[in-house]
Coordinates of C-alpha atoms and ligand atoms in Angstrom, one line a residue:
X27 CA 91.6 5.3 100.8
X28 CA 90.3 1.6 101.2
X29 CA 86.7 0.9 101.4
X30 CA 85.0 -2.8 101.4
X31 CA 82.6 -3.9 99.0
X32 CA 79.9 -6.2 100.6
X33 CA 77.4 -8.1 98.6
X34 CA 74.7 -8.9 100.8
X35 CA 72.3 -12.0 102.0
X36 CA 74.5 -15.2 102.4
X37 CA 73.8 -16.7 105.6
X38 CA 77.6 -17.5 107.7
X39 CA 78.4 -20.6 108.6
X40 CA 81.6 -21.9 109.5
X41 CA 84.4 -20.9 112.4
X42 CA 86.3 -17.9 113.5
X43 CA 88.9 -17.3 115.8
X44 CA 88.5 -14.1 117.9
X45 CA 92.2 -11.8 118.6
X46 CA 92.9 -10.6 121.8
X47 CA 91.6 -7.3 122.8
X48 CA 92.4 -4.4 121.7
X49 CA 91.4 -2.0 124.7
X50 CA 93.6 -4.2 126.9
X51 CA 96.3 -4.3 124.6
X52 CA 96.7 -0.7 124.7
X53 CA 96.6 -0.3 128.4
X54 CA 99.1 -3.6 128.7
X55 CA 101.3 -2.2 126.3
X56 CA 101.5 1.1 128.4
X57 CA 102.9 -0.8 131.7
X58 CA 106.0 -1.5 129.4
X59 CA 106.7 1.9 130.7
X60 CA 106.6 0.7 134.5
X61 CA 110.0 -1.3 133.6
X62 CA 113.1 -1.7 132.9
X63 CA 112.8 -5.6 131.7
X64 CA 110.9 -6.5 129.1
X65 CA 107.1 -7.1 129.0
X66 CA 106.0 -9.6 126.5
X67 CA 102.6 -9.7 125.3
X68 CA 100.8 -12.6 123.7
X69 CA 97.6 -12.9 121.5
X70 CA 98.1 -9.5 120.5
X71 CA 96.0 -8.3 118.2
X72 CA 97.8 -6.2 115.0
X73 CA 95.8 -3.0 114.6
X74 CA 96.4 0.2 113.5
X75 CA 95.8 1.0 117.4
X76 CA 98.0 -1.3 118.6
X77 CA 100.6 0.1 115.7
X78 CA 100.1 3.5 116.7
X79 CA 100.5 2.8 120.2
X80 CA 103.9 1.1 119.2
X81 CA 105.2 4.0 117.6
X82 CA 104.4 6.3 120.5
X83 CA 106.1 4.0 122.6
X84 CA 109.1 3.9 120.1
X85 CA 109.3 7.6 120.6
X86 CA 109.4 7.3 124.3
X87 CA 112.6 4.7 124.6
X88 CA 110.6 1.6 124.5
X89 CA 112.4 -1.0 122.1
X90 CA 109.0 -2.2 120.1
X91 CA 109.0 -5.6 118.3
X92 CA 106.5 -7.6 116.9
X93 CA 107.0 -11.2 116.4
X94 CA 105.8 -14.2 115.1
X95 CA 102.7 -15.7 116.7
X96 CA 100.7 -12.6 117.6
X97 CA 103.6 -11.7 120.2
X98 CA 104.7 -8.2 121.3
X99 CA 107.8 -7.9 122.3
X100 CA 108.4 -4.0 124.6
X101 CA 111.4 -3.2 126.4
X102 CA 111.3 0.3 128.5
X103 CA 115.1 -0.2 129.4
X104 CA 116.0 3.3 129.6
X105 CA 113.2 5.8 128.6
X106 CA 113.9 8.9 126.3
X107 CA 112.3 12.7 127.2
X108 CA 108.6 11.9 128.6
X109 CA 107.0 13.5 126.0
X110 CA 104.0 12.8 124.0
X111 CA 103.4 15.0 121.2
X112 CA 100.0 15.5 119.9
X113 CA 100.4 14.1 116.3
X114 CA 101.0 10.5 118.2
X115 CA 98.2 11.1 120.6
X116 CA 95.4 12.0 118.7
X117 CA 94.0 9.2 117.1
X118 CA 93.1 7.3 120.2
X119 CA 91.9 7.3 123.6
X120 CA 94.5 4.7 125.1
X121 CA 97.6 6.9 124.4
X122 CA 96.5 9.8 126.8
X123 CA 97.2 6.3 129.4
X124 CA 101.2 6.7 128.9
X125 CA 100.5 9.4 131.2
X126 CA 100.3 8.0 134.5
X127 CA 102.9 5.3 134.3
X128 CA 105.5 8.4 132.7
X129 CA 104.9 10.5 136.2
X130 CA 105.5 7.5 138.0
X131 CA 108.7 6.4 136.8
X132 CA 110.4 9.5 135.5
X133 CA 108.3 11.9 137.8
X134 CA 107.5 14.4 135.1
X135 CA 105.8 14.1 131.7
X136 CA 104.3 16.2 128.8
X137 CA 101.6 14.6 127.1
X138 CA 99.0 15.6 124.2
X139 CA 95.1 15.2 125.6
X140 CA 93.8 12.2 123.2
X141 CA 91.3 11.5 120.5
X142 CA 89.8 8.4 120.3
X143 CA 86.4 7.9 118.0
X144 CA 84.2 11.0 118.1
X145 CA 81.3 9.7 120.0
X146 CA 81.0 12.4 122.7
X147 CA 83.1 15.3 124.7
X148 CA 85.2 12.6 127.0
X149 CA 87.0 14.8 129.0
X150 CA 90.0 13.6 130.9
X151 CA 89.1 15.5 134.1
X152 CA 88.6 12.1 135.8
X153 CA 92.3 10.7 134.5
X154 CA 93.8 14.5 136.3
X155 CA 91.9 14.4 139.0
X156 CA 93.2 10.6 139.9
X157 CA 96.7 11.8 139.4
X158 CA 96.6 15.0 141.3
X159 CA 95.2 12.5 144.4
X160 CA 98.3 10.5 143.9
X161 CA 100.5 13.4 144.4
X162 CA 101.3 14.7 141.0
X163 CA 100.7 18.9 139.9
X164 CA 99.3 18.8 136.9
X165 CA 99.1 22.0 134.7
X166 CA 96.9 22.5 131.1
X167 CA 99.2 24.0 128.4
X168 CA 98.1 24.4 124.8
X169 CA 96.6 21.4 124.4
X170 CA 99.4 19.4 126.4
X171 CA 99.1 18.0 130.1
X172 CA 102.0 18.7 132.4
X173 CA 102.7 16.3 135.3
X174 CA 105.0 16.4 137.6
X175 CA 105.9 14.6 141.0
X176 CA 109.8 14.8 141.4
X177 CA 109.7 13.2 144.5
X178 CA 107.7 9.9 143.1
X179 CA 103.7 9.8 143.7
X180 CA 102.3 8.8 146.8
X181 CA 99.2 6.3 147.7
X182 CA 96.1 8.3 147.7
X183 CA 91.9 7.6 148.3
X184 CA 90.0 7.9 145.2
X185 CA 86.5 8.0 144.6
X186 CA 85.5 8.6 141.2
X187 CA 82.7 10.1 140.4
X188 CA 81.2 8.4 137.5
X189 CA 82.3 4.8 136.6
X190 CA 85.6 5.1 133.9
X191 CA 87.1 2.5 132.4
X192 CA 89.8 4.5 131.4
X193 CA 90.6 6.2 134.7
X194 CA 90.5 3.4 136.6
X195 CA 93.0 1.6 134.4
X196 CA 94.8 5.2 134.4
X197 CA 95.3 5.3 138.3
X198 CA 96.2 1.5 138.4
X199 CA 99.1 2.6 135.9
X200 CA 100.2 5.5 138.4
X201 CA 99.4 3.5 141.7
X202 CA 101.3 0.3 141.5
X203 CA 104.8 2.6 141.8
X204 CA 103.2 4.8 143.8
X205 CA 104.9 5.0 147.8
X206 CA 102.2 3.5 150.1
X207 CA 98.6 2.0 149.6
X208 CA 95.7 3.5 147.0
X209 CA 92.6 2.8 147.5
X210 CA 90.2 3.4 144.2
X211 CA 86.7 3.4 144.9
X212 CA 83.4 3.2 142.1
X213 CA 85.8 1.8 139.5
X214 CA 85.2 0.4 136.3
X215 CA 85.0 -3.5 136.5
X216 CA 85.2 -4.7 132.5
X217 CA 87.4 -7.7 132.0
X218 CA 90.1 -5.3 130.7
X219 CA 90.2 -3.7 134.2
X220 CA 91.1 -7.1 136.0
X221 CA 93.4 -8.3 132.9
X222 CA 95.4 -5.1 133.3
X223 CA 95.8 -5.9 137.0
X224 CA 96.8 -9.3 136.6
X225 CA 99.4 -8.7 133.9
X226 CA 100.6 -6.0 136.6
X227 CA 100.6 -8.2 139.5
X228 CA 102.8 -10.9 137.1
X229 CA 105.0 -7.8 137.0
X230 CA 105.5 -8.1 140.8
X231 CA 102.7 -5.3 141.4
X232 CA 100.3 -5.5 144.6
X233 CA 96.5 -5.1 142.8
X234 CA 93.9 -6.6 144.8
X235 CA 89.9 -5.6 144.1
X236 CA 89.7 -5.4 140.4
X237 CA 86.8 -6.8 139.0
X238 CA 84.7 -5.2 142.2
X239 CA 83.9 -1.5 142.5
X240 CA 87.1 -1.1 144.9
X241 CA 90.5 -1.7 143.8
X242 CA 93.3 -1.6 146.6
X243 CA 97.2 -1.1 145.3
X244 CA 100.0 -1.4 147.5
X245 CA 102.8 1.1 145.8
X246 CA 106.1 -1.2 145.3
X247 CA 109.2 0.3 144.7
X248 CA 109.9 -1.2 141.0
X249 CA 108.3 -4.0 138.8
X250 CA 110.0 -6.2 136.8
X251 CA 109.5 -8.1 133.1
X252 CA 106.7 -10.7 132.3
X253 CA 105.0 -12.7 129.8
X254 CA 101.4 -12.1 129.4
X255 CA 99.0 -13.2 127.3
X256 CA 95.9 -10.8 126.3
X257 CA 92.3 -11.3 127.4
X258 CA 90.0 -12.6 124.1
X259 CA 88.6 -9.3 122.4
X260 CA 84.7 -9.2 124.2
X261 CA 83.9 -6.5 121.1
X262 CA 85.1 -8.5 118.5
X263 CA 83.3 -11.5 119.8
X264 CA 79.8 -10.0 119.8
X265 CA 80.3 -8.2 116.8
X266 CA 80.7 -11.6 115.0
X267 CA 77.9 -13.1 116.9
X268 CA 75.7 -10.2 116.0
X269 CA 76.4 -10.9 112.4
X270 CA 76.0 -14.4 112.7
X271 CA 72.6 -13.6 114.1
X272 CA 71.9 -10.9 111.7
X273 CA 72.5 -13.0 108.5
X274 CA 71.3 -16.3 110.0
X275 CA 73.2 -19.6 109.8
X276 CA 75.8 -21.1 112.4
X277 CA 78.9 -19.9 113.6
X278 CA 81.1 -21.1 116.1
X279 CA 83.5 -18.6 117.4
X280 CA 86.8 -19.7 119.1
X281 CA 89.5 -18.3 121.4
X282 CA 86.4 -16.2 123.6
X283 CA 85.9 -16.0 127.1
X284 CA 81.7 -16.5 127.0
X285 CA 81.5 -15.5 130.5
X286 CA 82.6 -11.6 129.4
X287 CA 79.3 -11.1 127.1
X288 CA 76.2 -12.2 129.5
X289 CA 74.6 -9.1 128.6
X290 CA 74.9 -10.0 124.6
X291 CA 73.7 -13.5 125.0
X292 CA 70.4 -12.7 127.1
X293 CA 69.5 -10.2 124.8
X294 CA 70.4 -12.5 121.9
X295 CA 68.2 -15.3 122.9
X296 CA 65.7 -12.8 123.7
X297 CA 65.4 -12.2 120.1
X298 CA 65.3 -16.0 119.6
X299 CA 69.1 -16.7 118.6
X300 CA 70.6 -19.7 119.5
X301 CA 73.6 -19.2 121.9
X302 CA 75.9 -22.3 123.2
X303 CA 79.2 -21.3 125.1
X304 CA 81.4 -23.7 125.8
X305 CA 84.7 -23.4 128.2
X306 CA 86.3 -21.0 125.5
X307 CA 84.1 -21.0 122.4
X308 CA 80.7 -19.8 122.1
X309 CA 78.2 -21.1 118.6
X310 CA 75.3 -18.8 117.2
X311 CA 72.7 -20.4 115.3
X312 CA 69.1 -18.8 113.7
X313 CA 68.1 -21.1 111.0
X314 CA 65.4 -19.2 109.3
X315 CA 63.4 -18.4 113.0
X316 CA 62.6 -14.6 112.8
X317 CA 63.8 -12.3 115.0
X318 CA 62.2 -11.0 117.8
X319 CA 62.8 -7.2 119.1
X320 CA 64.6 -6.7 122.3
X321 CA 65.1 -3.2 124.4
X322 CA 68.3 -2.6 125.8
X323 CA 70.5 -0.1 127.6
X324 CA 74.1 0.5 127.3
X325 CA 75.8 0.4 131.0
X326 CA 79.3 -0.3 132.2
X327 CA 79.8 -3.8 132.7
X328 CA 78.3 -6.2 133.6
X329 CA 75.9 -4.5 131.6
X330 CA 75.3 -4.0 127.9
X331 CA 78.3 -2.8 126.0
X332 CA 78.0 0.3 124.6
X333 CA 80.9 -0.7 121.7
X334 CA 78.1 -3.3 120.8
X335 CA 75.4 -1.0 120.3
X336 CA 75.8 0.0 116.9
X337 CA 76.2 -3.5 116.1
X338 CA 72.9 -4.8 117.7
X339 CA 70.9 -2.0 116.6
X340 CA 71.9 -2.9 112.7
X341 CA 70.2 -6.3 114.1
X342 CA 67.0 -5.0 115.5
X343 CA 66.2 -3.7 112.1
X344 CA 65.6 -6.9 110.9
X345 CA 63.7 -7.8 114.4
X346 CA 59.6 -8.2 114.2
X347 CA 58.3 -5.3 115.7
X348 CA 59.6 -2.0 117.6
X349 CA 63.1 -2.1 119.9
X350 CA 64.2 0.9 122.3
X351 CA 67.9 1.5 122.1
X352 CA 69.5 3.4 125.0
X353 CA 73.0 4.5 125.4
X354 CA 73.9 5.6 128.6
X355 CA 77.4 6.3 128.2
X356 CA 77.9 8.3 125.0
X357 CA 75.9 11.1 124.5
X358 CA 76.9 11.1 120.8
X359 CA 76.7 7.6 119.4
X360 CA 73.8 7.4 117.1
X361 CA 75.7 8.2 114.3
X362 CA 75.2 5.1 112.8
X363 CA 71.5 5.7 112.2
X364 CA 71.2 7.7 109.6
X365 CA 74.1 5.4 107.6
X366 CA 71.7 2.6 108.5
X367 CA 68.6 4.4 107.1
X368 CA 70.7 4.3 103.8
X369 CA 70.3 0.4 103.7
X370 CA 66.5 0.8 104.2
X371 CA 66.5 1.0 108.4
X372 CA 63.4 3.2 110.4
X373 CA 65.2 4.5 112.9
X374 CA 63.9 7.3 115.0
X375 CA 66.8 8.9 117.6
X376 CA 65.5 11.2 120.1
X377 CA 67.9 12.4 122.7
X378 CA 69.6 9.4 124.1
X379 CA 67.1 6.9 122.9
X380 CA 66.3 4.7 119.4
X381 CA 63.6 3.5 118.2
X382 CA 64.3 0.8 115.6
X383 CA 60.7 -0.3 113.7
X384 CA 61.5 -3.8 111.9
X385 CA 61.6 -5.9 110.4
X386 CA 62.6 -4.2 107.2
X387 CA 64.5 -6.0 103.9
X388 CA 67.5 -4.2 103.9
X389 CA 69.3 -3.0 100.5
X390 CA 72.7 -2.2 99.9
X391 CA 73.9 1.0 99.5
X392 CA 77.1 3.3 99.7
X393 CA 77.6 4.0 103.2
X394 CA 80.3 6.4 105.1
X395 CA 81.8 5.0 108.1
X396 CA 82.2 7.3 111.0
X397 CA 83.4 5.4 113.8
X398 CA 84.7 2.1 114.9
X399 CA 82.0 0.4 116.2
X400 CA 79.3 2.2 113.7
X401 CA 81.5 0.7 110.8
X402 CA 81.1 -2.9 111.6
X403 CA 77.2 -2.3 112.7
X404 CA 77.4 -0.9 108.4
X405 CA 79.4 -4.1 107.6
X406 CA 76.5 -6.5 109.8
X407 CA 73.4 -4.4 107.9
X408 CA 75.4 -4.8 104.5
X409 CA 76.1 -8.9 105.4
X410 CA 72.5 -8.7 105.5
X411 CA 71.0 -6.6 103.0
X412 CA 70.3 -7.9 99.5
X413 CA 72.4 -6.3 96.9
X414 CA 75.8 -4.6 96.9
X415 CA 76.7 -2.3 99.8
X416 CA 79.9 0.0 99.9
X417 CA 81.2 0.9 102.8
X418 CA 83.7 4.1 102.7
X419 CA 86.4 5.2 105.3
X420 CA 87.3 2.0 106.0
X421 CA 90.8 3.1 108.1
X422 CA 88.1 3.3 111.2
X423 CA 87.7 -0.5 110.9
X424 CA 91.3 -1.0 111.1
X425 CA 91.6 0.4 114.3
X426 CA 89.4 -2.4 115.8
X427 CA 89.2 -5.3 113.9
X428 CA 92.3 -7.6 112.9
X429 CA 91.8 -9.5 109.3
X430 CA 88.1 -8.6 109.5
X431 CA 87.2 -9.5 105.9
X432 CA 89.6 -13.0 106.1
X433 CA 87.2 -14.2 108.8
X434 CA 84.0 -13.6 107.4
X435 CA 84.7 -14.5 103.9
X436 CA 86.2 -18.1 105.5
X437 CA 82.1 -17.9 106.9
X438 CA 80.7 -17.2 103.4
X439 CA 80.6 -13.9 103.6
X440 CA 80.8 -12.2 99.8
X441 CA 83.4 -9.1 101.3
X442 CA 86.7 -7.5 99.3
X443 CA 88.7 -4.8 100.2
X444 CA 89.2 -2.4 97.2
X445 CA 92.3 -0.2 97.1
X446 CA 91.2 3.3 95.4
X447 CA 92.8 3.4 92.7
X448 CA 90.9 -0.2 91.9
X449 CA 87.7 1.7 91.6
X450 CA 88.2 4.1 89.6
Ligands
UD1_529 C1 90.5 2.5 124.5 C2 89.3 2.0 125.4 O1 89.5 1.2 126.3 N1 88.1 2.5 125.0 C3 87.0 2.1 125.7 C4 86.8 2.9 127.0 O2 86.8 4.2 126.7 P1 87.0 5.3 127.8 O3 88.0 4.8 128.8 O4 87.3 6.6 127.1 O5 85.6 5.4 128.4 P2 85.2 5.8 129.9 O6 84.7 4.6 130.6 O7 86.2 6.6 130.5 O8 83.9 6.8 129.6 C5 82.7 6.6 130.3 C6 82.0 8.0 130.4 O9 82.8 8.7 131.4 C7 83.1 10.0 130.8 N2 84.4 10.5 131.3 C8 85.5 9.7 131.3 C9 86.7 10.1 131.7 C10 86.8 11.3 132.3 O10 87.9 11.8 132.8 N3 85.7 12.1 132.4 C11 84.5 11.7 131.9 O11 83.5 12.5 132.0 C12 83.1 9.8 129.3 O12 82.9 11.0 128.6 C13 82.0 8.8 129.1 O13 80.8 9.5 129.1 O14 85.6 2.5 127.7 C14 84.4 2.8 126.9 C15 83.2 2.4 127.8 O15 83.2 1.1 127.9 C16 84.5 2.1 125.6 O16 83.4 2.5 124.8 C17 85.8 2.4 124.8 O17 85.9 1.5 123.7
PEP530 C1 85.4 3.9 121.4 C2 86.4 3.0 121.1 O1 87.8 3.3 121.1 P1 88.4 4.6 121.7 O2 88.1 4.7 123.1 O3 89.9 4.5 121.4 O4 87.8 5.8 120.9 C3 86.1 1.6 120.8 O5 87.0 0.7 120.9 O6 84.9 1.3 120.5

């Protein structure tokens, strides 16, 4: 098992080129099953998710190649047996989404529930619920959904519940070949929601509304091929930004769309970083200026990103005073905390809420990873700690972020990647 060797304190400076994102790619990669013609997807990023997706994709019909340039080539000509079995399910969250767009073209499928990092129950309840409105019977069998609709689904009113970005994206997958109009009310509105609509729309789809709370979908009989070129990854962006801030020095990060991390900058200058976006670049500076602490709360967006939290809490450590942490989405993803403490952090977690007490000089230690996003908030606190930290399980990091130690080492950063048998 890989795990990266960090040795801390060397401010980043340079440039580094954000990939497209991974939690649209997985969702665009899924409307290859809406077609027979082939869907082509640009700035993808390579990832173990976006791997895994391909090979559950492969098992399902769809011709999978990657090519040069960061493109994806996916062709659903003729689909085999809808069937998703668990061992190509269970890694991720954005596989369980093959579900919706398998009902609606083939009107039957058997798919594993997902996995996806372990930061909470996340049902699927919302996913079912949005299909059964749409026509389909859905039955529960050892660990496998059932859904049928051998007629074809039919438009249906939906108001979630609770905001999802994963349902909403799951009923736009069912809807657009759906017979009549849908009308999807409290959705999610990330920039992945209104990237997956626009790629279907290039498809010949009718998506109108995403980006708002209410997304309206006029069923059309069949969609066609595109080209389509993937949204700049928000994570990945504000993860770099956060380390740029957390070490201190200048960074200019390239191939973002600023306007999709409002949340990150305010809170960012709050703590007196400097942030300049440009049309599709964005620069962090903090020359020596300490860091002041900031409070924030995780919310669906336009709101703070809970897959940023981890990151910016690793920052707060270093912050002047006391910061309160709150993640509203999750109710298990603190589990970041205690890795932190290892590195020297005071973090008190009570419930749903953090208190981070800075600033403290953080030390390198050996530290476990134990999701995606509280990996990279280990590799931030280890960019900034003095001394050698070691962070284990690094196969969580490769879900999420592509060439990870290229782009900060091109920044300064002292980080290697150390096969196992290289440590022994
Ligand atoms: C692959 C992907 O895109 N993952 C992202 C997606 O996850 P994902 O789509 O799983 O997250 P959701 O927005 O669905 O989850 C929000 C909340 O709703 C709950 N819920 C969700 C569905 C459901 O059927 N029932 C239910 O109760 C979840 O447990 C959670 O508490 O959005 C999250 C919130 O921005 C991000 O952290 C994940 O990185
Ligand atoms: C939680 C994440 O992924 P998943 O939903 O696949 O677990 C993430 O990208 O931070």
């Amino acid at each position: 098992m890989d795990r990266i060797r960090i040795r801390g304190g060397k401010p980043l400076s340079g440039e580094i080129r954000i990939s497209g994102a991974k939690n649209s790619a997985l969702k665009l990669m899924a409307a290859s099953l809406l077609t027979d013609e082939p869907l082509i997807l640009r700035n993808m990023p390579r990832l173990a998710d976006t791997r895994f997706m391909g090979q559950l994709l492969a098992h399902l019909g769809v011709r999978v190649e990657e090519r040069d340039g960061a493109v994806l080539f996916l062709h659903g000509q003729t689909l085999s047996e809808p069937f998703a079995p668990y061992d190509l399910v269970r890694k991720m969250r954005a596989t369980f989404n093959v579900l919706g767009p398998l009902v609606a073209r083939l009107g039957k499928a058997k798919v594993s529930l997902p996995g996806g990092c372990a930061i909470g129950a996340r049902p699927v309840d919302l996913h079912l619920k949005a299909l059964e409105a749409l026509g389909a019977r859905i039955e529960l069998e050892e660990g496998y959904v059932l859904a049928s609709a051998p007629d074809g689904l039919t438009g249906g009113q939906i108001s979630f519940p609770m905001v999802s970005v994963g349902a909403t994206e799951h009923a736009m997958l069912a809807a657009v070949l759906a017979r009549g109009e849908t009308i999807l009310e409290n959705c999610a509105r990330e920039p992945e929601i209104s990237d997956l609509a626009d790629c279907l729309n290039a498809m010949g789809a009718d998506v109108t509304g995403a980006g708002t709370p209410t997304i309206a979908i006029r069923g059309v009989e069949r969609l066609s091929g595109a080209t389509w070129s993937v949204v700049p990854d928000r994570i990945e962006t504000g993860t770099y930004a956060i380390a740029a801030a957390a070490t201190g020095g200048r960074v200019t990060l390239t191939n973002v769309a600023p306007q999709h991390n409002r949340a990150l900058w305010s809170a960012l200058k709050q703590a007196g970083v400097g942030v300049e976006t440009g049309e599709d670049t964005v620069t962090i500076a903090r020359n020596g200026t300490p860091l002041s602490p900031v409070d924030i709360q995780t919310a669906p967006w336009p709101g703070f990103a809970t897959d940023l939290q981890a990151q910016f809490m690793a920052l707060m450590t270093l912050a002047e005073g006391a910061s309160l942490i709150r993640e509203t989405i999750f109710e298990n993803r603190f589990m970041h905390a205690p890795e932190l403490a290892r590195l020297g952090a005071r973090i008190d977690v009570h419930g749903n809420e953090a208190v981070v007490r800075g600033p403290v000089s953080l030390k390198g230690a050996p530290v476990m990873a134990t999701d995606l996003r509280a990996s990279v908030s280990l590799v931030i606190a280890g960019l900034a700690a003095s001394g050698e930290t070691l962070v284990n399980r690094v196969y969580h990091l490769d879900r999420g972020f592509e060439h990870l130690e290229d782009k900060l080492s091109r920044c300064g950063a002292d980080i290697v990647r150390e096969r196992e048998q290289e440590t022994r």
